[in-house]
PDB file of C-alpha atoms in Angstrom:
ATOM      1  CA  ALA A   1     -25.106 -26.178 105.449  1.00 66.00           C
ATOM      2  CA  GLN A   2     -22.483 -28.508 106.769  1.00 71.00           C
ATOM      3  CA  SER A   3     -18.896 -27.954 105.684  1.00 86.00           C
ATOM      4  CA  VAL A   4     -15.498 -29.493 106.245  1.00 92.00           C
ATOM      5  CA  THR A   5     -12.330 -27.420 106.274  1.00 94.00           C
ATOM      6  CA  GLN A   6      -8.897 -28.798 105.532  1.00 95.00           C
ATOM      7  CA  LEU A   7      -6.634 -25.782 105.829  1.00 90.00           C
ATOM      8  CA  ASP A   8      -3.491 -27.440 104.489  1.00 94.00           C
ATOM      9  CA  SER A   9      -3.586 -28.273 100.810  1.00 94.00           C
ATOM     10  CA  GLN A  10      -0.106 -29.830 100.911  1.00 96.00           C
ATOM     11  CA  VAL A  11       1.992 -31.181 103.756  1.00 97.00           C
ATOM     12  CA  PRO A  12       5.600 -32.225 103.094  1.00 97.00           C
ATOM     13  CA  VAL A  13       7.208 -34.345 105.793  1.00 97.00           C
ATOM     14  CA  PHE A  14      10.388 -36.394 106.052  1.00 97.00           C
ATOM     15  CA  GLU A  15      10.179 -40.145 106.270  1.00 97.00           C
ATOM     16  CA  GLU A  16       9.845 -41.476 109.839  1.00 97.00           C
ATOM     17  CA  ALA A  17       8.743 -38.056 111.113  1.00 98.00           C
ATOM     18  CA  PRO A  18       5.326 -37.564 112.737  1.00 98.00           C
ATOM     19  CA  VAL A  19       2.513 -35.874 110.837  1.00 98.00           C
ATOM     20  CA  GLU A  20      -0.796 -34.221 111.650  1.00 97.00           C
ATOM     21  CA  LEU A  21      -3.382 -33.401 109.006  1.00 98.00           C
ATOM     22  CA  ARG A  22      -5.943 -30.920 110.207  1.00 97.00           C
ATOM     23  CA  CYS A  23      -9.698 -31.080 109.761  1.00 97.00           C
ATOM     24  CA  ASN A  24     -12.464 -28.902 111.160  1.00 95.00           C
ATOM     25  CA  TYR A  25     -16.160 -29.572 110.716  1.00 92.00           C
ATOM     26  CA  SER A  26     -19.111 -27.255 111.005  1.00 87.00           C
ATOM     27  CA  SER A  27     -22.029 -29.307 112.229  1.00 72.00           C
ATOM     28  CA  SER A  28     -23.431 -28.441 115.643  1.00 68.00           C
ATOM     29  CA  VAL A  29     -25.516 -31.602 115.918  1.00 72.00           C
ATOM     30  CA  SER A  30     -24.474 -35.217 116.176  1.00 72.00           C
ATOM     31  CA  VAL A  31     -21.982 -35.944 113.474  1.00 82.00           C
ATOM     32  CA  TYR A  32     -20.175 -38.859 111.940  1.00 89.00           C
ATOM     33  CA  LEU A  33     -16.618 -38.137 110.843  1.00 92.00           C
ATOM     34  CA  PHE A  34     -14.373 -39.925 108.389  1.00 94.00           C
ATOM     35  CA  TRP A  35     -10.916 -39.852 106.900  1.00 97.00           C
ATOM     36  CA  TYR A  36     -10.412 -41.285 103.435  1.00 96.00           C
ATOM     37  CA  VAL A  37      -7.135 -41.748 101.556  1.00 96.00           C
ATOM     38  CA  GLN A  38      -6.633 -41.612  97.803  1.00 94.00           C
ATOM     39  CA  TYR A  39      -3.460 -43.099  96.399  1.00 92.00           C
ATOM     40  CA  PRO A  40      -2.361 -42.005  92.914  1.00 87.00           C
ATOM     41  CA  ASN A  41      -4.682 -43.249  90.170  1.00 82.00           C
ATOM     42  CA  GLN A  42      -6.969 -44.971  92.648  1.00 86.00           C
ATOM     43  CA  GLY A  43     -10.330 -44.330  94.246  1.00 88.00           C
ATOM     44  CA  LEU A  44     -10.787 -43.259  97.842  1.00 92.00           C
ATOM     45  CA  GLN A  45     -10.640 -45.806 100.624  1.00 93.00           C
ATOM     46  CA  LEU A  46     -11.664 -45.457 104.245  1.00 93.00           C
ATOM     47  CA  LEU A  47      -8.887 -44.915 106.782  1.00 96.00           C
ATOM     48  CA  LEU A  48     -11.029 -44.541 109.880  1.00 95.00           C
ATOM     49  CA  LYS A  49     -14.324 -43.216 111.137  1.00 92.00           C
ATOM     50  CA  TYR A  50     -15.826 -41.776 114.291  1.00 92.00           C
ATOM     51  CA  LEU A  51     -19.433 -42.604 115.061  1.00 86.00           C
ATOM     52  CA  SER A  52     -19.600 -42.380 118.860  1.00 84.00           C
ATOM     53  CA  GLY A  53     -17.779 -43.511 121.990  1.00 85.00           C
ATOM     54  CA  SER A  54     -14.056 -43.060 122.477  1.00 88.00           C
ATOM     55  CA  THR A  55     -12.792 -39.837 120.994  1.00 90.00           C
ATOM     56  CA  LEU A  56      -9.550 -41.453 119.855  1.00 95.00           C
ATOM     57  CA  VAL A  57     -10.097 -43.562 116.779  1.00 95.00           C
ATOM     58  CA  LYS A  58      -7.524 -45.918 115.331  1.00 95.00           C
ATOM     59  CA  GLY A  59      -7.489 -46.756 111.662  1.00 94.00           C
ATOM     60  CA  ILE A  60      -5.519 -48.699 109.129  1.00 93.00           C
ATOM     61  CA  ASN A  61      -1.822 -48.219 108.329  1.00 93.00           C
ATOM     62  CA  GLY A  62      -1.035 -46.817 111.798  1.00 96.00           C
ATOM     63  CA  PHE A  63      -3.188 -43.703 111.484  1.00 97.00           C
ATOM     64  CA  GLU A  64      -5.360 -42.364 114.266  1.00 97.00           C
ATOM     65  CA  ALA A  65      -7.639 -39.366 114.723  1.00 97.00           C
ATOM     66  CA  GLU A  66      -9.057 -37.552 117.693  1.00 95.00           C
ATOM     67  CA  PHE A  67     -12.566 -36.159 117.841  1.00 94.00           C
ATOM     68  CA  ASN A  68     -12.675 -32.837 119.689  1.00 93.00           C
ATOM     69  CA  LYS A  69     -16.192 -31.522 120.031  1.00 90.00           C
ATOM     70  CA  SER A  70     -15.277 -28.213 121.697  1.00 91.00           C
ATOM     71  CA  GLN A  71     -12.890 -27.360 118.868  1.00 92.00           C
ATOM     72  CA  THR A  72     -15.009 -29.065 116.182  1.00 92.00           C
ATOM     73  CA  SER A  73     -11.898 -30.818 114.971  1.00 95.00           C
ATOM     74  CA  PHE A  74     -10.973 -34.294 113.802  1.00 96.00           C
ATOM     75  CA  HIS A  75      -7.242 -34.170 113.102  1.00 97.00           C
ATOM     76  CA  LEU A  76      -5.453 -37.162 111.626  1.00 98.00           C
ATOM     77  CA  ARG A  77      -2.088 -38.227 113.036  1.00 98.00           C
ATOM     78  CA  LYS A  78       0.633 -40.769 112.468  1.00 98.00           C
ATOM     79  CA  PRO A  79       3.731 -40.978 114.687  1.00 97.00           C
ATOM     80  CA  SER A  80       6.088 -42.096 111.917  1.00 97.00           C
ATOM     81  CA  VAL A  81       5.298 -41.843 108.212  1.00 97.00           C
ATOM     82  CA  HIS A  82       6.542 -44.030 105.380  1.00 97.00           C
ATOM     83  CA  ILE A  83       7.079 -43.300 101.719  1.00 96.00           C
ATOM     84  CA  SER A  84       4.008 -45.393 100.990  1.00 96.00           C
ATOM     85  CA  ASP A  85       1.856 -42.899 102.908  1.00 97.00           C
ATOM     86  CA  THR A  86       2.276 -40.383 100.084  1.00 97.00           C
ATOM     87  CA  ALA A  87      -1.316 -39.774  98.992  1.00 96.00           C
ATOM     88  CA  GLU A  88      -4.180 -37.340  99.242  1.00 96.00           C
ATOM     89  CA  TYR A  89      -6.254 -37.427 102.417  1.00 97.00           C
ATOM     90  CA  PHE A  90      -9.868 -36.328 102.623  1.00 96.00           C
ATOM     91  CA  CYS A  91     -11.816 -35.524 105.742  1.00 96.00           C
ATOM     92  CA  ALA A  92     -15.589 -35.979 105.569  1.00 93.00           C
ATOM     93  CA  GLU A  93     -18.621 -35.575 107.766  1.00 90.00           C
ATOM     94  CA  ASN A  94     -22.176 -36.819 107.749  1.00 85.00           C
ATOM     95  CA  SER A  95     -24.750 -35.138 109.929  1.00 71.00           C
ATOM     96  CA  GLY A  96     -27.762 -35.530 107.726  1.00 62.00           C
ATOM     97  CA  GLY A  97     -28.449 -39.229 107.777  1.00 60.00           C
ATOM     98  CA  TYR A  98     -28.908 -40.741 104.383  1.00 58.00           C
ATOM     99  CA  GLN A  99     -26.200 -39.973 101.877  1.00 56.00           C
ATOM    100  CA  LYS A 100     -25.340 -36.467 103.036  1.00 69.00           C
ATOM    101  CA  VAL A 101     -21.588 -36.876 103.208  1.00 83.00           C
ATOM    102  CA  THR A 102     -19.616 -33.643 102.865  1.00 86.00           C
ATOM    103  CA  PHE A 103     -15.960 -33.868 101.903  1.00 91.00           C
ATOM    104  CA  GLY A 104     -13.132 -31.434 102.506  1.00 93.00           C
ATOM    105  CA  THR A 105     -10.855 -30.226  99.715  1.00 93.00           C
ATOM    106  CA  GLY A 106      -8.155 -32.747 100.571  1.00 95.00           C
ATOM    107  CA  THR A 107      -4.578 -32.557 101.852  1.00 96.00           C
ATOM    108  CA  LYS A 108      -1.717 -33.949  99.799  1.00 96.00           C
ATOM    109  CA  LEU A 109       0.818 -35.637 102.030  1.00 97.00           C
ATOM    110  CA  GLN A 110       4.250 -35.831 100.462  1.00 97.00           C
ATOM    111  CA  VAL A 111       6.727 -38.022 102.310  1.00 97.00           C
ATOM    112  CA  ILE A 112      10.314 -37.065 101.566  1.00 96.00           C
ATOM    113  CA  PRO A 113      12.973 -39.792 101.710  1.00 94.00           C
TER     114      PRO A 113
ATOM    115  CA  GLU B   1     -11.167 -54.860  99.222  1.00 54.00           C
ATOM    116  CA  ALA B   2     -13.800 -52.924  97.310  1.00 55.00           C
ATOM    117  CA  ASP B   3     -15.408 -54.639  94.343  1.00 89.00           C
ATOM    118  CA  ILE B   4     -16.595 -51.623  92.447  1.00 95.00           C
ATOM    119  CA  TYR B   5     -15.500 -51.044  88.901  1.00 95.00           C
ATOM    120  CA  GLN B   6     -15.567 -48.056  86.625  1.00 97.00           C
ATOM    121  CA  THR B   7     -14.936 -47.951  82.900  1.00 96.00           C
ATOM    122  CA  PRO B   8     -13.379 -46.383  81.017  1.00 96.00           C
ATOM    123  CA  ARG B   9     -10.487 -45.224  83.189  1.00 95.00           C
ATOM    124  CA  TYR B  10      -9.727 -42.339  80.813  1.00 96.00           C
ATOM    125  CA  LEU B  11     -11.905 -40.824  78.107  1.00 96.00           C
ATOM    126  CA  VAL B  12     -11.103 -38.030  75.662  1.00 97.00           C
ATOM    127  CA  ILE B  13     -13.945 -36.966  73.402  1.00 96.00           C
ATOM    128  CA  GLY B  14     -15.100 -34.057  71.292  1.00 96.00           C
ATOM    129  CA  THR B  15     -17.801 -31.555  72.151  1.00 96.00           C
ATOM    130  CA  GLY B  16     -21.350 -32.680  71.467  1.00 95.00           C
ATOM    131  CA  LYS B  17     -20.748 -36.399  71.819  1.00 95.00           C
ATOM    132  CA  LYS B  18     -22.976 -38.615  73.934  1.00 96.00           C
ATOM    133  CA  ILE B  19     -21.098 -40.636  76.519  1.00 95.00           C
ATOM    134  CA  THR B  20     -21.895 -43.179  79.195  1.00 97.00           C
ATOM    135  CA  LEU B  21     -19.644 -43.813  82.166  1.00 97.00           C
ATOM    136  CA  GLU B  22     -20.056 -47.309  83.535  1.00 97.00           C
ATOM    137  CA  CYS B  23     -20.092 -48.313  87.194  1.00 98.00           C
ATOM    138  CA  SER B  24     -20.701 -51.775  88.590  1.00 97.00           C
ATOM    139  CA  GLN B  25     -20.399 -53.286  92.052  1.00 97.00           C
ATOM    140  CA  THR B  26     -20.520 -56.910  93.149  1.00 94.00           C
ATOM    141  CA  MET B  27     -21.184 -56.321  96.843  1.00 93.00           C
ATOM    142  CA  GLY B  28     -24.970 -56.181  96.616  1.00 92.00           C
ATOM    143  CA  HIS B  29     -25.075 -52.650  98.028  1.00 92.00           C
ATOM    144  CA  ASP B  30     -28.390 -50.833  97.733  1.00 90.00           C
ATOM    145  CA  LYS B  31     -26.938 -47.329  97.787  1.00 91.00           C
ATOM    146  CA  MET B  32     -24.801 -45.990  94.966  1.00 93.00           C
ATOM    147  CA  TYR B  33     -23.418 -42.544  94.254  1.00 93.00           C
ATOM    148  CA  TRP B  34     -21.659 -40.445  91.642  1.00 95.00           C
ATOM    149  CA  TYR B  35     -19.200 -37.783  92.761  1.00 94.00           C
ATOM    150  CA  GLN B  36     -17.367 -35.188  90.701  1.00 94.00           C
ATOM    151  CA  GLN B  37     -13.789 -34.445  91.731  1.00 92.00           C
ATOM    152  CA  ASP B  38     -11.689 -31.515  90.557  1.00 91.00           C
ATOM    153  CA  PRO B  39      -8.157 -30.666  91.752  1.00 85.00           C
ATOM    154  CA  GLY B  40      -8.156 -28.667  94.979  1.00 83.00           C
ATOM    155  CA  MET B  41     -11.906 -28.940  95.368  1.00 85.00           C
ATOM    156  CA  GLU B  42     -14.076 -31.043  97.598  1.00 85.00           C
ATOM    157  CA  LEU B  43     -15.870 -34.023  96.133  1.00 89.00           C
ATOM    158  CA  HIS B  44     -19.317 -33.021  94.983  1.00 90.00           C
ATOM    159  CA  LEU B  45     -22.247 -35.435  95.014  1.00 90.00           C
ATOM    160  CA  ILE B  46     -24.052 -35.238  91.674  1.00 92.00           C
ATOM    161  CA  HIS B  47     -26.348 -38.292  91.772  1.00 94.00           C
ATOM    162  CA  TYR B  48     -27.365 -41.040  94.175  1.00 91.00           C
ATOM    163  CA  SER B  49     -29.617 -44.049  94.329  1.00 92.00           C
ATOM    164  CA  TYR B  50     -31.127 -45.961  97.221  1.00 89.00           C
ATOM    165  CA  GLY B  51     -31.992 -48.978  95.118  1.00 91.00           C
ATOM    166  CA  VAL B  52     -33.423 -50.218  91.837  1.00 94.00           C
ATOM    167  CA  ASN B  53     -35.538 -47.597  90.046  1.00 94.00           C
ATOM    168  CA  SER B  54     -34.547 -44.956  92.608  1.00 92.00           C
ATOM    169  CA  THR B  55     -32.381 -42.010  91.524  1.00 94.00           C
ATOM    170  CA  GLU B  56     -31.951 -38.541  92.946  1.00 91.00           C
ATOM    171  CA  LYS B  57     -29.895 -35.480  92.093  1.00 90.00           C
ATOM    172  CA  GLY B  58     -27.155 -34.531  94.494  1.00 86.00           C
ATOM    173  CA  ASP B  59     -25.966 -31.232  95.872  1.00 78.00           C
ATOM    174  CA  LEU B  60     -24.113 -30.149  92.750  1.00 78.00           C
ATOM    175  CA  SER B  61     -26.181 -29.411  89.695  1.00 75.00           C
ATOM    176  CA  SER B  62     -25.189 -31.611  86.802  1.00 80.00           C
ATOM    177  CA  GLU B  63     -26.379 -32.001  83.228  1.00 88.00           C
ATOM    178  CA  SER B  64     -25.775 -35.718  83.434  1.00 92.00           C
ATOM    179  CA  THR B  65     -28.426 -38.378  84.042  1.00 94.00           C
ATOM    180  CA  VAL B  66     -28.283 -41.773  85.728  1.00 96.00           C
ATOM    181  CA  SER B  67     -30.301 -44.971  85.770  1.00 96.00           C
ATOM    182  CA  ARG B  68     -30.581 -47.897  88.178  1.00 97.00           C
ATOM    183  CA  ILE B  69     -32.235 -50.829  86.475  1.00 97.00           C
ATOM    184  CA  ARG B  70     -30.136 -53.437  88.282  1.00 96.00           C
ATOM    185  CA  THR B  71     -28.735 -53.318  91.801  1.00 95.00           C
ATOM    186  CA  GLU B  72     -25.174 -53.776  90.624  1.00 96.00           C
ATOM    187  CA  HIS B  73     -25.172 -51.242  87.781  1.00 97.00           C
ATOM    188  CA  PHE B  74     -25.334 -47.413  87.972  1.00 97.00           C
ATOM    189  CA  PRO B  75     -24.304 -45.784  84.685  1.00 98.00           C
ATOM    190  CA  LEU B  76     -23.984 -42.039  84.176  1.00 97.00           C
ATOM    191  CA  THR B  77     -24.821 -40.462  80.820  1.00 96.00           C
ATOM    192  CA  LEU B  78     -24.019 -37.119  79.256  1.00 94.00           C
ATOM    193  CA  GLU B  79     -26.210 -36.505  76.202  1.00 93.00           C
ATOM    194  CA  SER B  80     -23.995 -33.786  74.764  1.00 94.00           C
ATOM    195  CA  ALA B  81     -20.580 -33.369  76.313  1.00 94.00           C
ATOM    196  CA  ARG B  82     -19.016 -29.919  76.706  1.00 94.00           C
ATOM    197  CA  PRO B  83     -15.546 -28.763  77.854  1.00 95.00           C
ATOM    198  CA  SER B  84     -17.111 -27.713  81.185  1.00 93.00           C
ATOM    199  CA  HIS B  85     -17.803 -31.410  81.834  1.00 94.00           C
ATOM    200  CA  THR B  86     -14.077 -32.141  81.975  1.00 96.00           C
ATOM    201  CA  SER B  87     -13.491 -33.649  85.403  1.00 95.00           C
ATOM    202  CA  GLN B  88     -12.899 -36.852  87.333  1.00 95.00           C
ATOM    203  CA  TYR B  89     -16.031 -38.841  88.040  1.00 96.00           C
ATOM    204  CA  LEU B  90     -16.036 -41.211  90.995  1.00 95.00           C
ATOM    205  CA  CYS B  91     -18.629 -43.899  91.592  1.00 96.00           C
ATOM    206  CA  ALA B  92     -19.252 -45.249  95.094  1.00 94.00           C
ATOM    207  CA  SER B  93     -21.539 -47.630  96.928  1.00 94.00           C
ATOM    208  CA  SER B  94     -22.448 -48.255 100.548  1.00 90.00           C
ATOM    209  CA  ALA B  95     -24.509 -50.381 102.877  1.00 80.00           C
ATOM    210  CA  GLY B  96     -25.356 -50.146 106.540  1.00 69.00           C
ATOM    211  CA  LEU B  97     -26.946 -47.715 108.918  1.00 66.00           C
ATOM    212  CA  PRO B  98     -27.646 -44.255 107.487  1.00 66.00           C
ATOM    213  CA  GLY B  99     -24.942 -41.733 108.215  1.00 69.00           C
ATOM    214  CA  GLY B 100     -22.199 -43.949 109.497  1.00 72.00           C
ATOM    215  CA  GLU B 101     -21.722 -46.287 106.605  1.00 80.00           C
ATOM    216  CA  LYS B 102     -18.456 -46.720 104.771  1.00 86.00           C
ATOM    217  CA  LEU B 103     -18.277 -45.627 101.164  1.00 90.00           C
ATOM    218  CA  PHE B 104     -16.547 -47.918  98.679  1.00 93.00           C
ATOM    219  CA  PHE B 105     -15.128 -46.040  95.706  1.00 94.00           C
ATOM    220  CA  GLY B 106     -14.196 -47.094  92.208  1.00 95.00           C
ATOM    221  CA  SER B 107     -10.926 -45.904  90.628  1.00 94.00           C
ATOM    222  CA  GLY B 108     -12.681 -43.145  88.741  1.00 94.00           C
ATOM    223  CA  THR B 109     -13.094 -42.018  85.136  1.00 96.00           C
ATOM    224  CA  GLN B 110     -11.037 -39.035  84.037  1.00 95.00           C
ATOM    225  CA  LEU B 111     -13.097 -37.294  81.343  1.00 96.00           C
ATOM    226  CA  SER B 112     -11.637 -34.713  79.003  1.00 96.00           C
ATOM    227  CA  VAL B 113     -13.934 -32.937  76.566  1.00 96.00           C
ATOM    228  CA  LEU B 114     -12.171 -31.058  73.791  1.00 95.00           C
TER     229      LEU B 114
END
């Protein structure tokens, strides 16, 4: 069964500092990868996704992620965070076609002023 | 922005009550989903639908049921709520090629069963 691992449940970081949120996936076949963000009291919204092509994917709000097949990773990065980036971030994969999206347990990013 | 709505936003009820969580989307998406979200846990798919009159159970066993009589509407029902049903329920929809499509989520219903 496919699985997504987000090792860090919480990541505190100072404002304007860089951040990396880690994600490892399990699928050994072709895989689609996603990062979603959930702001307080809101639903999840898509930050970025990797389907194929360039391994560096740029998303909204200055975030980017790099697909690394040899390390089965899809880490999310931002060079300089803002207070407004405080949220929970979920990594997800889909390797089963229709509807089989597997989510990680989420990482809470806390930006400290 | 996503046009998918869930009501109520919060619900506190007693054990044994029947409840229906509403979910509607105005995007014309064929596929709709219900996820259960608990703190520190991954989102679990409990129901999905590919279109009108199509419903399937997800990966996580759930005592809830769903219906899809109209494209835009995908309600979830619990016939007899129990404290173990306390959780956040997220509705989502999608369109596009299988596998790579973007999910649009509602704001969720936080259910507390006393």
